[in-house]
Coordinates of C-alpha atoms and ligand atoms in Angstrom, one line a residue:
M1 CA 128.3 230.6 -101.5
I2 CA 131.9 229.4 -101.2
K3 CA 132.3 225.6 -101.4
S4 CA 136.1 225.2 -101.7
I5 CA 138.9 226.9 -99.8
C6 CA 142.6 226.5 -100.0
C7 CA 145.1 227.7 -97.4
I8 CA 148.8 228.0 -98.4
G9 CA 150.9 227.5 -95.4
A10 CA 150.3 224.7 -92.9
G11 CA 151.9 226.3 -89.9
Y12 CA 150.8 227.6 -86.5
V13 CA 148.2 229.8 -88.1
G14 CA 147.2 227.8 -91.2
G15 CA 146.6 224.5 -89.4
P16 CA 144.5 225.6 -86.4
T17 CA 142.6 228.3 -88.4
M18 CA 141.5 226.0 -91.2
A19 CA 140.7 223.3 -88.7
V20 CA 138.2 225.6 -87.0
I21 CA 136.8 226.9 -90.4
A22 CA 136.3 223.3 -91.5
L23 CA 134.6 222.4 -88.2
K24 CA 132.2 225.3 -88.5
N25 CA 131.6 225.0 -92.3
P26 CA 130.9 221.3 -93.0
H27 CA 129.7 222.3 -96.5
I28 CA 133.1 223.7 -97.5
K29 CA 136.0 221.6 -98.6
V30 CA 139.1 223.0 -96.9
T31 CA 142.6 222.0 -98.2
V32 CA 145.7 223.2 -96.4
V33 CA 148.8 223.0 -98.5
D34 CA 152.5 223.4 -97.8
V35 CA 155.8 222.9 -99.6
N36 CA 157.2 221.1 -96.5
Q37 CA 156.4 217.4 -97.0
E38 CA 157.5 216.5 -93.5
R39 CA 155.0 219.0 -92.0
I40 CA 152.2 217.7 -94.2
N41 CA 153.0 214.1 -93.2
A42 CA 152.8 215.2 -89.6
W43 CA 149.4 216.8 -90.1
N44 CA 148.3 213.5 -91.6
A45 CA 149.8 211.4 -88.9
Q46 CA 147.6 208.7 -87.4
N47 CA 149.2 209.3 -84.0
L48 CA 147.8 212.7 -83.1
D49 CA 150.7 213.3 -80.7
K50 CA 152.8 213.7 -83.8
L51 CA 150.8 216.8 -85.1
P52 CA 153.3 219.5 -85.9
V53 CA 151.5 222.0 -83.7
Y54 CA 150.5 221.4 -80.1
E55 CA 147.5 223.4 -79.1
P56 CA 144.9 222.4 -76.4
G57 CA 141.8 221.1 -78.3
L58 CA 143.4 221.0 -81.7
A59 CA 144.0 217.2 -82.0
E60 CA 140.3 216.6 -81.2
I61 CA 139.2 218.8 -84.1
I62 CA 141.7 217.3 -86.5
A63 CA 140.5 213.8 -85.5
Q64 CA 136.9 214.8 -86.2
M65 CA 137.3 216.7 -89.5
R66 CA 140.5 215.4 -91.2
N67 CA 139.6 213.6 -94.5
V68 CA 136.0 214.6 -94.0
N69 CA 136.2 218.2 -95.3
L70 CA 139.7 219.1 -94.1
F71 CA 142.7 217.9 -96.1
F72 CA 146.4 218.4 -95.8
S73 CA 148.5 218.1 -98.9
T74 CA 151.6 219.2 -100.8
Q75 CA 149.7 219.5 -104.1
V76 CA 149.7 223.3 -104.1
N77 CA 148.7 223.8 -107.8
E78 CA 145.8 221.5 -107.7
A79 CA 144.5 223.1 -104.5
I80 CA 144.8 226.6 -105.9
Q81 CA 143.0 225.5 -109.1
Q82 CA 140.1 224.0 -107.2
A83 CA 139.5 226.7 -104.6
E84 CA 137.3 229.7 -104.9
M85 CA 139.0 231.4 -102.0
I86 CA 142.7 231.2 -101.2
F87 CA 144.2 232.1 -97.8
I88 CA 147.9 233.0 -97.8
S89 CA 149.2 232.0 -94.4
V90 CA 152.9 231.6 -95.1
N91 CA 155.7 232.9 -92.8
T92 CA 156.8 236.5 -93.0
P93 CA 160.0 236.5 -91.0
T94 CA 162.3 239.4 -90.4
K95 CA 164.6 239.9 -93.4
T96 CA 168.1 238.5 -92.8
Y97 CA 169.8 240.0 -95.9
G98 CA 170.0 243.1 -98.1
L99 CA 167.7 246.1 -97.9
G100 CA 165.9 246.3 -94.6
K101 CA 168.0 243.5 -93.1
G102 CA 167.1 242.8 -89.5
M103 CA 164.0 244.9 -89.6
A104 CA 161.7 244.7 -92.7
A105 CA 159.4 241.7 -93.2
D106 CA 160.7 239.2 -95.7
L107 CA 157.9 238.9 -98.2
K108 CA 159.5 236.4 -100.5
Y109 CA 157.2 233.6 -99.5
V110 CA 154.1 235.8 -100.0
E111 CA 155.3 237.0 -103.3
L112 CA 156.0 233.3 -104.4
C113 CA 152.4 232.5 -103.5
A114 CA 151.0 235.4 -105.5
R115 CA 153.1 234.4 -108.5
Q116 CA 152.0 230.8 -108.2
I117 CA 148.3 231.8 -107.9
A118 CA 148.7 234.1 -111.0
S119 CA 150.2 231.3 -113.1
V120 CA 148.0 228.4 -112.0
A121 CA 144.5 229.9 -111.6
T122 CA 142.0 229.4 -114.4
T123 CA 138.9 230.6 -112.6
N124 CA 138.2 233.7 -110.5
K125 CA 139.5 233.7 -107.0
I126 CA 139.2 235.7 -103.8
V127 CA 142.8 235.9 -102.3
V128 CA 142.9 236.5 -98.6
E129 CA 146.0 237.8 -96.7
K130 CA 146.0 235.8 -93.5
S131 CA 149.7 236.3 -92.9
T132 CA 150.8 239.5 -91.0
L133 CA 152.0 241.9 -93.6
P134 CA 153.3 245.4 -93.9
V135 CA 150.7 248.0 -94.7
R136 CA 150.2 248.3 -98.5
T137 CA 151.3 244.7 -99.3
A138 CA 147.9 244.1 -101.0
S139 CA 149.0 246.4 -103.7
T140 CA 152.1 244.3 -104.4
I141 CA 150.0 241.1 -104.5
K142 CA 147.5 242.9 -106.8
S143 CA 150.1 243.9 -109.3
I144 CA 151.5 240.4 -109.4
L145 CA 148.1 238.8 -109.8
K146 CA 147.3 241.3 -112.6
Q147 CA 150.0 239.7 -114.7
S148 CA 148.0 236.4 -114.9
Q149 CA 147.6 235.4 -118.6
N150 CA 144.5 233.3 -117.9
N151 CA 141.9 236.1 -118.0
V152 CA 141.0 235.6 -114.4
Q153 CA 139.5 238.1 -111.9
F154 CA 141.1 238.3 -108.5
E155 CA 139.7 240.1 -105.5
I156 CA 142.1 240.7 -102.5
L157 CA 141.1 240.8 -98.9
S158 CA 143.0 241.3 -95.7
N159 CA 141.9 239.1 -92.8
P160 CA 144.6 239.2 -90.2
E161 CA 144.7 236.5 -87.5
F162 CA 144.7 237.5 -83.8
L163 CA 144.9 234.1 -82.2
A164 CA 147.6 233.6 -79.5
E165 CA 149.4 230.3 -79.3
G166 CA 148.5 228.1 -76.4
T167 CA 144.9 229.3 -76.6
A168 CA 144.5 229.2 -80.4
I169 CA 141.4 227.0 -80.5
N170 CA 139.6 229.0 -77.9
D171 CA 140.6 232.3 -79.5
L172 CA 139.4 231.0 -82.9
L173 CA 136.1 229.7 -81.5
N174 CA 135.5 232.9 -79.5
P175 CA 137.3 235.8 -81.2
D176 CA 137.0 239.3 -79.8
R177 CA 136.6 240.4 -83.4
V178 CA 137.2 239.2 -87.0
L179 CA 138.7 241.9 -89.2
I180 CA 138.1 242.0 -92.9
G181 CA 139.8 244.6 -95.0
G182 CA 138.6 245.0 -98.6
D183 CA 137.6 247.3 -101.4
Y184 CA 134.1 248.1 -100.1
H185 CA 133.6 250.8 -102.7
T186 CA 133.3 248.4 -105.6
P187 CA 130.6 245.7 -106.1
E188 CA 133.3 243.0 -106.5
G189 CA 135.0 244.1 -103.3
K190 CA 131.7 244.1 -101.5
N191 CA 130.9 240.6 -102.7
A192 CA 134.2 239.3 -101.6
I193 CA 133.8 240.8 -98.2
A194 CA 130.4 239.3 -97.9
A195 CA 131.6 235.8 -99.0
L196 CA 134.3 235.8 -96.3
S197 CA 131.9 237.2 -93.7
E198 CA 129.4 234.3 -94.5
I199 CA 132.1 231.8 -93.5
Y200 CA 132.7 233.5 -90.1
K201 CA 129.0 234.1 -89.5
N202 CA 128.6 230.4 -89.0
W203 CA 130.0 230.8 -85.5
V204 CA 130.8 234.5 -85.0
T205 CA 128.1 237.1 -84.3
T206 CA 127.8 239.8 -86.9
D207 CA 128.7 242.6 -84.4
K208 CA 132.1 241.1 -84.1
I209 CA 132.8 241.0 -87.8
I210 CA 134.5 244.3 -88.6
T211 CA 135.0 245.7 -92.1
T212 CA 137.6 248.3 -92.9
N213 CA 139.6 249.4 -96.0
I214 CA 142.4 247.1 -96.8
W215 CA 145.2 249.3 -95.5
S216 CA 143.5 249.9 -92.2
S217 CA 143.2 246.1 -91.8
E218 CA 146.9 245.5 -92.6
L219 CA 148.0 248.2 -90.2
S220 CA 145.6 247.2 -87.4
K221 CA 147.3 243.9 -87.1
L222 CA 150.7 245.4 -86.6
T223 CA 149.2 248.0 -84.3
A224 CA 147.5 245.4 -82.1
N225 CA 150.7 243.4 -81.7
A226 CA 152.7 246.6 -81.0
F227 CA 150.2 247.7 -78.3
L228 CA 150.2 244.2 -76.7
A229 CA 154.0 244.0 -76.6
Q230 CA 154.2 247.6 -75.3
R231 CA 152.1 246.6 -72.3
I232 CA 154.6 243.8 -71.4
S233 CA 157.6 246.1 -71.8
S234 CA 155.8 248.7 -69.7
I235 CA 155.1 246.3 -66.8
N236 CA 158.6 244.8 -67.1
A237 CA 160.1 248.3 -66.9
M238 CA 158.2 248.8 -63.7
S239 CA 159.4 245.5 -62.4
A240 CA 162.9 246.9 -62.4
I241 CA 161.8 249.8 -60.4
C242 CA 160.0 247.5 -58.0
E243 CA 163.2 245.5 -57.4
A244 CA 165.0 248.7 -56.5
T245 CA 162.3 250.0 -54.1
E246 CA 160.6 247.0 -52.4
A247 CA 157.4 247.6 -54.3
N248 CA 155.9 244.4 -55.6
I249 CA 155.1 244.2 -59.3
D250 CA 152.2 241.8 -58.9
E251 CA 150.6 244.2 -56.4
V252 CA 151.2 247.2 -58.7
A253 CA 149.7 245.3 -61.7
F254 CA 146.7 244.3 -59.7
A255 CA 146.2 247.9 -58.5
I256 CA 146.5 249.5 -61.9
G257 CA 144.5 246.7 -63.6
K258 CA 141.4 247.7 -61.5
D259 CA 141.2 250.9 -63.5
S260 CA 138.8 250.0 -66.3
R261 CA 140.6 252.2 -68.7
I262 CA 143.8 250.2 -68.2
G263 CA 142.2 246.7 -67.7
D264 CA 143.8 243.7 -66.0
K265 CA 145.0 241.6 -68.9
F266 CA 148.5 241.3 -70.3
L267 CA 150.1 242.8 -67.2
K268 CA 152.2 239.9 -66.2
A269 CA 155.8 240.8 -65.5
S270 CA 158.1 238.2 -67.0
V271 CA 161.5 237.2 -68.3
G272 CA 160.5 239.1 -71.4
F273 CA 158.2 238.3 -74.3
G274 CA 159.1 235.8 -76.9
G275 CA 157.3 234.2 -79.8
S276 CA 157.6 234.5 -83.6
C277 CA 155.6 237.7 -83.9
F278 CA 155.9 240.5 -81.4
Q279 CA 159.6 241.3 -82.2
K280 CA 159.2 240.7 -85.9
D281 CA 156.1 242.8 -86.2
I282 CA 157.4 245.7 -84.2
L283 CA 160.7 245.7 -86.2
N284 CA 158.5 245.8 -89.3
L285 CA 156.6 248.8 -87.9
V286 CA 159.8 250.6 -87.1
Y287 CA 161.0 250.0 -90.6
I288 CA 157.8 251.3 -92.1
A289 CA 158.0 254.4 -90.0
Q290 CA 161.6 255.0 -91.0
T291 CA 160.7 254.5 -94.6
F292 CA 158.2 257.4 -94.3
G293 CA 160.8 259.5 -92.5
L294 CA 158.9 259.2 -89.2
N295 CA 162.0 258.8 -87.1
E296 CA 160.4 259.8 -83.8
V297 CA 157.7 257.2 -84.4
A298 CA 160.3 254.6 -85.2
D299 CA 162.3 255.3 -82.1
Y300 CA 159.2 255.2 -79.9
W301 CA 158.3 251.6 -81.0
Q302 CA 162.0 250.5 -81.1
Q303 CA 162.1 251.1 -77.4
V304 CA 159.6 248.3 -76.7
I305 CA 162.1 245.9 -78.1
S306 CA 165.0 247.5 -76.3
M307 CA 163.2 247.1 -73.0
N308 CA 162.4 243.5 -73.8
N309 CA 166.1 242.8 -74.5
Y310 CA 167.0 244.6 -71.3
Q311 CA 164.6 242.5 -69.3
K312 CA 166.0 239.2 -70.6
S313 CA 169.6 240.2 -69.9
R314 CA 168.7 241.7 -66.6
F315 CA 167.2 238.4 -65.4
A316 CA 170.1 236.3 -66.7
R317 CA 172.7 238.6 -65.0
K318 CA 170.8 238.5 -61.8
I319 CA 171.1 234.7 -61.7
V320 CA 174.9 235.0 -61.8
Q321 CA 175.0 237.9 -59.3
E322 CA 172.8 236.1 -56.8
M323 CA 174.9 232.9 -57.0
F324 CA 177.9 234.7 -55.7
N325 CA 178.9 236.1 -59.0
T326 CA 179.8 232.8 -60.7
V327 CA 177.9 229.8 -62.1
S328 CA 180.9 228.2 -63.6
G329 CA 180.7 224.4 -63.3
K330 CA 177.3 224.8 -61.4
K331 CA 174.3 222.7 -62.3
I332 CA 171.4 224.9 -63.3
V333 CA 168.0 223.4 -64.0
L334 CA 166.0 225.3 -66.7
L335 CA 162.3 224.6 -66.4
G336 CA 160.6 225.4 -69.7
W337 CA 161.8 226.2 -73.2
A338 CA 158.6 227.2 -75.0
F339 CA 158.0 231.0 -75.3
K340 CA 154.8 230.5 -73.2
K341 CA 152.9 227.6 -71.7
D342 CA 150.6 225.2 -73.7
T343 CA 152.6 225.4 -76.9
N344 CA 155.5 223.5 -78.4
D345 CA 156.7 226.7 -80.1
S346 CA 160.1 228.0 -79.0
R347 CA 160.6 230.7 -81.6
E348 CA 162.3 233.8 -80.0
S349 CA 161.8 232.2 -76.6
A350 CA 163.5 234.1 -73.8
A351 CA 164.8 230.7 -72.7
I352 CA 167.3 230.8 -75.7
D353 CA 168.9 234.1 -74.6
I354 CA 169.0 233.1 -70.9
A355 CA 170.5 229.7 -71.7
N356 CA 173.2 231.2 -74.0
Y357 CA 174.1 233.7 -71.3
L358 CA 174.5 231.0 -68.7
I359 CA 176.5 228.8 -71.1
E360 CA 178.9 231.7 -71.7
E361 CA 179.2 231.9 -67.9
Q362 CA 180.2 228.2 -68.0
A363 CA 177.2 226.8 -66.2
E364 CA 176.0 223.2 -66.8
L365 CA 172.4 223.4 -68.1
H366 CA 169.8 220.7 -67.5
I367 CA 166.7 221.5 -69.4
Y368 CA 163.1 220.2 -69.3
D369 CA 160.1 221.3 -71.2
P370 CA 156.9 219.2 -71.4
K371 CA 156.3 219.8 -75.2
V372 CA 159.4 221.1 -76.9
T373 CA 161.5 218.3 -78.3
A374 CA 165.1 217.7 -77.3
Q375 CA 166.1 218.1 -80.9
Q376 CA 164.3 221.5 -81.2
I377 CA 166.0 222.7 -78.0
F378 CA 169.4 221.7 -79.3
T379 CA 168.8 223.3 -82.7
D380 CA 167.7 226.6 -81.1
L381 CA 170.9 226.7 -79.1
E382 CA 173.1 225.6 -82.0
K383 CA 171.6 228.4 -84.2
S384 CA 172.1 231.1 -81.6
T385 CA 175.6 230.3 -80.3
T386 CA 179.1 230.4 -81.7
I387 CA 180.1 227.4 -79.5
P388 CA 180.9 224.3 -81.7
Q389 CA 178.2 221.6 -81.7
E390 CA 180.4 219.0 -79.9
E391 CA 181.2 221.4 -77.1
L392 CA 177.6 222.5 -76.8
A393 CA 176.6 218.9 -76.3
T394 CA 178.9 218.7 -73.3
K395 CA 177.3 221.8 -71.7
I396 CA 173.6 220.9 -71.8
K397 CA 171.5 217.9 -70.9
I398 CA 167.9 217.7 -72.1
Y399 CA 165.3 215.6 -70.2
N400 CA 162.0 214.0 -71.3
H401 CA 160.8 213.8 -67.8
P402 CA 161.7 215.9 -64.7
D403 CA 162.1 213.0 -62.3
T404 CA 165.9 213.1 -61.9
I405 CA 166.7 216.5 -63.1
F406 CA 167.1 218.2 -59.7
Q407 CA 169.7 215.9 -58.2
Q408 CA 172.7 217.9 -57.0
A409 CA 171.5 221.1 -58.8
H410 CA 172.6 224.5 -57.5
A411 CA 169.6 226.4 -58.9
I412 CA 166.3 226.2 -60.7
V413 CA 165.3 228.8 -63.2
I414 CA 161.7 228.9 -64.3
V415 CA 161.5 230.3 -67.8
T416 CA 158.0 229.1 -69.0
E417 CA 154.9 229.2 -66.8
W418 CA 153.8 225.6 -67.4
D419 CA 151.1 224.7 -64.9
Q420 CA 152.9 221.5 -63.8
F421 CA 155.8 223.6 -62.5
K422 CA 153.5 225.1 -59.9
T423 CA 152.6 221.8 -58.4
F424 CA 156.1 220.1 -58.1
N425 CA 156.9 218.9 -54.6
Y426 CA 159.5 221.6 -53.8
T427 CA 160.1 220.2 -50.4
N428 CA 161.4 217.0 -51.9
I429 CA 163.2 218.8 -54.6
K430 CA 165.1 221.0 -52.2
K431 CA 166.4 217.9 -50.4
Q432 CA 168.0 216.7 -53.6
M433 CA 169.8 219.9 -54.4
Q434 CA 173.0 221.5 -53.3
Q435 CA 172.7 224.1 -50.5
P436 CA 172.0 227.0 -50.6
A437 CA 169.3 226.1 -53.1
F438 CA 168.2 228.9 -55.4
I439 CA 164.9 229.4 -57.4
F440 CA 164.8 232.1 -60.0
D441 CA 161.1 232.4 -60.8
G442 CA 161.0 234.2 -64.2
R443 CA 157.3 234.0 -64.4
N444 CA 156.3 234.7 -60.7
I445 CA 154.3 231.4 -60.6
L446 CA 155.4 230.3 -57.2
N447 CA 154.4 231.6 -53.8
P448 CA 157.5 233.3 -52.5
S449 CA 156.7 232.9 -48.8
E450 CA 156.0 229.1 -49.2
I451 CA 159.1 228.6 -51.2
T452 CA 161.2 230.6 -48.8
Q453 CA 159.7 228.6 -45.9
I454 CA 160.9 225.4 -47.5
G455 CA 164.4 226.9 -47.3
F456 CA 165.0 228.1 -50.9
H457 CA 166.6 231.3 -51.7
Y458 CA 163.8 232.7 -53.9
I459 CA 164.2 235.4 -56.5
G460 CA 161.2 236.5 -58.6
I461 CA 160.6 239.3 -61.0
G462 CA 159.8 242.7 -59.7
K463 CA 159.7 241.8 -56.0
Ligands
LIG1 N1 152.1 232.0 -85.0 C1 151.1 232.8 -84.6 O1 150.6 232.6 -83.5 C2 150.6 233.8 -85.5 C3 151.2 234.1 -86.7 N2 150.6 235.1 -87.5 C4 151.2 235.4 -88.8 O2 150.8 234.3 -89.7 C5 151.9 234.0 -90.6 C6 152.2 232.5 -90.5 O3 152.8 232.3 -89.2 P1 153.0 230.8 -88.7 O4 151.9 230.0 -89.1 O5 153.4 231.0 -87.3 O6 154.3 230.4 -89.6 P2 154.9 228.9 -89.8 O7 156.3 229.1 -90.1 O8 154.5 228.1 -88.7 O9 154.1 228.4 -91.1 C7 154.3 228.9 -92.4 C8 154.2 227.7 -93.4 O10 154.2 228.2 -94.7 C9 154.9 227.3 -95.5 N3 155.3 228.0 -96.8 C10 156.1 229.0 -97.0 N4 156.1 229.4 -98.3 C11 155.3 228.5 -99.0 C12 154.9 228.4 -100.3 N5 155.3 229.2 -101.2 N6 154.0 227.5 -100.6 C13 153.5 226.6 -99.7 N7 153.8 226.7 -98.4 C14 154.7 227.7 -98.0 C15 156.1 226.9 -94.7 O11 156.7 225.7 -95.2 C16 155.5 226.8 -93.3 O12 155.1 225.5 -93.0 C17 153.0 235.0 -90.3 O13 152.8 236.1 -91.1 C18 152.7 235.4 -88.9 O14 153.2 236.7 -88.6 C19 149.5 235.8 -87.2 C20 148.9 235.5 -86.0 C21 149.3 234.5 -85.0
LIG2 O1 150.5 237.8 -84.3 C1 150.7 236.9 -83.5 O2 151.6 236.0 -83.7 C2 150.0 236.8 -82.2 O3 151.0 237.4 -81.2 C3 150.5 237.3 -79.9 O4 150.3 236.0 -79.5 P1 151.4 235.0 -79.0 O5 152.7 235.6 -79.4 O6 151.1 233.6 -79.6 O7 151.2 234.8 -77.4 P2 151.0 235.9 -76.3 O8 150.0 235.4 -75.3 O9 150.7 237.3 -76.9 O10 152.4 236.0 -75.6 C4 153.6 236.5 -76.2 C5 154.7 236.6 -75.2 O11 154.5 237.6 -74.2 C6 154.6 237.0 -72.9 N1 153.6 237.7 -72.0 C7 152.3 237.7 -72.3 C8 151.4 238.4 -71.5 C9 151.9 239.0 -70.3 O12 151.2 239.6 -69.5 N2 153.2 238.9 -70.0 C10 154.1 238.3 -70.9 O13 155.3 238.2 -70.6 C11 154.3 235.5 -73.2 O14 154.8 234.7 -72.1 C12 154.9 235.3 -74.5 O15 156.3 235.1 -74.3 C13 149.2 238.1 -79.7 O16 148.7 237.9 -78.4 C14 148.1 237.5 -80.7 O17 147.0 238.3 -80.6 C15 148.7 237.6 -82.1 O18 147.8 237.0 -83.0

């Protein structure tokens, strides 16, 4: 039975995943390590508001398990040495240079982990791929680990993570399935699969723990994300047709969702999907298909991203068009910055593209998000625009609280579906704004007839 686990990478996956494993396996010592000292300090912060990841329910588990059997540290070598099982949970972003630039997954962090494990380990280890990786990455990891001079046996498993941010703890506690890919034809492979299954069996029923070969497991993760993103691009494509025909996308989604073969989840039309994974993983899939000469397959999946880009720019353009073709000098309130509600993560958020478009159109942006820090918002914009920092600072204002944000505003743009935006007192807000007052509801969270009744000019998605 495994008694000691190490997880390399204390990010959005490593932190919450290990917190839940520690909670459900009090007999296992779980050490989460990272090279980023600041991040580790934040995981160890006394004030739980300072944790680097915001997820409902996470702080409570950290408070309960931290320094009991859950540890956060920068001592990577020590943690590798002590662990019987090592999860690799580092970032795998899209490559920004060289071969495969803009498409392939950058595996340099994964490779570094494998090299470090190979050089440091002095006892046998089970190495688990938790990061999302291109199919056949395990063979790369295997060939690096083989170079170890320490006469150590390594067994490699793929155990992709399916949690969604904002619901990570619930997803981890109640997963639809746990996928374990491994070498089930060899006794060593079988033992490794059994050891990892034992950990999950402490809270997940056996029927939900699926075993496949390692390549199927790696590819299933990319496939799941591609299918999920495809659904959003499909419903968003239909939202454009709705706007041209007076059909209503919420009604269409409801009607098709009643078909049990289609199902009603993941059919919410929006400003476009964001987040660190959908785009990166589909680009990765497109690159893999191209590498195998499967150009039609590559083109097919590429279209999911093209449609998402179209949706983001279509929404931004509509704001300008509806406001009499100019937003120059106008005060626009952006509600939300995170890529979805209940997270502080803004990676690839649609808000960034929309804000940039409006800044180009010379609007004055006033931004509020309940969880994303002002510094993060500023950094996101700085990284994505060519406008010099000083000039950017004159074009945006970021608020910690929405109290005064609406005064003299010309328009409100809802980018993230935070629950609190649904219950604002829009009657009062309207009185503070310039007239005609516009609301662009990029998440369809408001009731159009109520908002119109108040006197707003309401524009939703696909209606
Ligand atoms: N964010 C999400 O919701 C999900 C992400 N994934 C996948 O999980 C992986 C990790 O994603 P996130 O946690 O979001 O990334 P992240 O960027 O939040 O965290 C990764 C961490 O790894 C650390 N790191 C990188 N190289 C290291 C090294 N050599 N040694 C020690 N630490 C190192 C970084 O400093 C960083 O803190 C990615 O492959 C992603 O595709 C999978 C499912 C969900
Ligand atoms: O590999 C990953 O990183 C994860 O990617 C997604 O999770 P996540 O990106 O955290 O969040 P989602 O709930 O999938 O939302 C992604 C984006 O799509 C948008 N979305 C989602 C659903 C929907 O119906 N409409 C819609 O526009 C969200 O607002 C958000 O911007 C998957 O749902 C997870 O299963 C997966 O583990």
